[in-house]
mmCIF file of C-alpha atoms in Angstrom:
data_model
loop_
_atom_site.group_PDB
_atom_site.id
_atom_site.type_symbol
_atom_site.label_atom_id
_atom_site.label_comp_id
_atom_site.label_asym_id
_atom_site.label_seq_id
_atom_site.Cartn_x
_atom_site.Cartn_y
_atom_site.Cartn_z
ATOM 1 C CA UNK A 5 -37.617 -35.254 49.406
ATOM 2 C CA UNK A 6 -40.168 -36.702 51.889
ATOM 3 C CA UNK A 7 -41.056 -33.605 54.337
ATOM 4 C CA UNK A 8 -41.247 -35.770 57.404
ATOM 5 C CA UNK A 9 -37.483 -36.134 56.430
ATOM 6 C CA UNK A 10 -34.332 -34.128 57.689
ATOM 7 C CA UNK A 11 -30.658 -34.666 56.098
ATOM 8 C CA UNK A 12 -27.706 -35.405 57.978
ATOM 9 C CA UNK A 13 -26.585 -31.888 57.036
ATOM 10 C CA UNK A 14 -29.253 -29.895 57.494
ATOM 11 C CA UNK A 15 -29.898 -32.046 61.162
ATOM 12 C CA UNK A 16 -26.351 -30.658 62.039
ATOM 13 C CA UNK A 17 -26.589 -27.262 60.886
ATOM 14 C CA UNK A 18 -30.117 -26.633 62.569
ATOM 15 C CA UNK A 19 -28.962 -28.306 65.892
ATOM 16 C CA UNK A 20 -25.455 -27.029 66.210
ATOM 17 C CA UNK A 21 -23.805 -30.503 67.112
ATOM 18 C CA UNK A 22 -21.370 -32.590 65.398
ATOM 19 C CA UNK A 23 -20.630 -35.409 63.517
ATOM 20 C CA UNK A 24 -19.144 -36.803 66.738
ATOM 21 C CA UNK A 25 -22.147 -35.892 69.036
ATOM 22 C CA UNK A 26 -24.700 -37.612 66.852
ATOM 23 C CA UNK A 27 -22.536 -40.894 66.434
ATOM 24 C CA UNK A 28 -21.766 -41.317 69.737
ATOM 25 C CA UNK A 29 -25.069 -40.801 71.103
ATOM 26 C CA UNK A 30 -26.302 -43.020 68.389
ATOM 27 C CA UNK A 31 -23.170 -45.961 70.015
ATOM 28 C CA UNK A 32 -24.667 -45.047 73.422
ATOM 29 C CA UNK A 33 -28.122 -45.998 72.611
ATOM 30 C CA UNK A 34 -29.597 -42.555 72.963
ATOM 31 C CA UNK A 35 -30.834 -42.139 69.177
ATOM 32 C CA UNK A 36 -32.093 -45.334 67.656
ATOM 33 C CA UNK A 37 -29.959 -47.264 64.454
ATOM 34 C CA UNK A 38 -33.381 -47.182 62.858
ATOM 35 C CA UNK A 39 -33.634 -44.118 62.835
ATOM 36 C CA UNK A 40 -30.821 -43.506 60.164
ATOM 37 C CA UNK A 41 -32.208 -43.876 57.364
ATOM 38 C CA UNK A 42 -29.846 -44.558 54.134
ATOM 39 C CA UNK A 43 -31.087 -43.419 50.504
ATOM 40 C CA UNK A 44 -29.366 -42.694 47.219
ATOM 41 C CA UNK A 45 -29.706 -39.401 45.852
ATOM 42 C CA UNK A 46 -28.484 -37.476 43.064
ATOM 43 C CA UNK A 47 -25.705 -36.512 44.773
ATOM 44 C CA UNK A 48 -24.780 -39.688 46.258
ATOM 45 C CA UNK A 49 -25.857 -42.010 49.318
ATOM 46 C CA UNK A 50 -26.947 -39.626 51.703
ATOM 47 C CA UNK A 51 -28.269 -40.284 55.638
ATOM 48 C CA UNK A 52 -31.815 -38.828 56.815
ATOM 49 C CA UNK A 53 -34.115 -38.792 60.202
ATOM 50 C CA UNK A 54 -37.337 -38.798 60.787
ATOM 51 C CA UNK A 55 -37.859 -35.032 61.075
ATOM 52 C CA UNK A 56 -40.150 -34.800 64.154
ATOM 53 C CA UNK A 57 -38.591 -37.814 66.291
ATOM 54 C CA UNK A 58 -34.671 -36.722 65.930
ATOM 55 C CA UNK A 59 -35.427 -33.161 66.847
ATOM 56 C CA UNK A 60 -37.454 -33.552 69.689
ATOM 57 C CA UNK A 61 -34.755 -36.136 70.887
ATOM 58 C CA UNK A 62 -31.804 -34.173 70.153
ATOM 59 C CA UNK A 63 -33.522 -31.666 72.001
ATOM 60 C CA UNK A 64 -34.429 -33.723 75.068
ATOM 61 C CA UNK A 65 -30.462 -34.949 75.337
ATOM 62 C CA UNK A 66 -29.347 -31.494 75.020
ATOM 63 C CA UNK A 67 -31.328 -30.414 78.115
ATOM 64 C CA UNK A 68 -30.135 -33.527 80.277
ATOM 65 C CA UNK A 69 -26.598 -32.590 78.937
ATOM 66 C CA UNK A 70 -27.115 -29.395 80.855
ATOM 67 C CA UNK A 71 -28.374 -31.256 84.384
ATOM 68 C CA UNK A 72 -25.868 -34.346 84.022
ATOM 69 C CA UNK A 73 -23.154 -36.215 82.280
ATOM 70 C CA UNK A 74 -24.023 -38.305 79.713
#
């Protein structure tokens, strides 16, 4: 796997949100569609982010979350 690369799972697990969280910021605009990036694996299709640039965002909403609604 590409190491600038995070899974869906693994994305979940090391932030602590959920499915729900990252869909509907991803409806609202807050995470960029092009950042989902869909590849086949051995397993299956499975859903990745660009490592760096989804953390730092999911992050940055999780401190406004604190200050404001969303």
């Amino acid at each position: 796997m590409d190491e600038n690369l995070i899974t869906k799972k693994d994305l979940l697990t090391l932030t602590g949100i959920s499915y729900g969280s990252l869909y509907r910021w991803k409806r609202q605009k807050l995470i960029p569609d092009q950042w989902f990036i869909h590849r086949s694996t051995f397993t299956g299709q499975e859903t990745f982010f660009p490592r760096e640039e989804i953390l730092e965002r999911i992050k940055r909403i999780q401190d406004l979350k604190d200050g404001m609604s969303l």
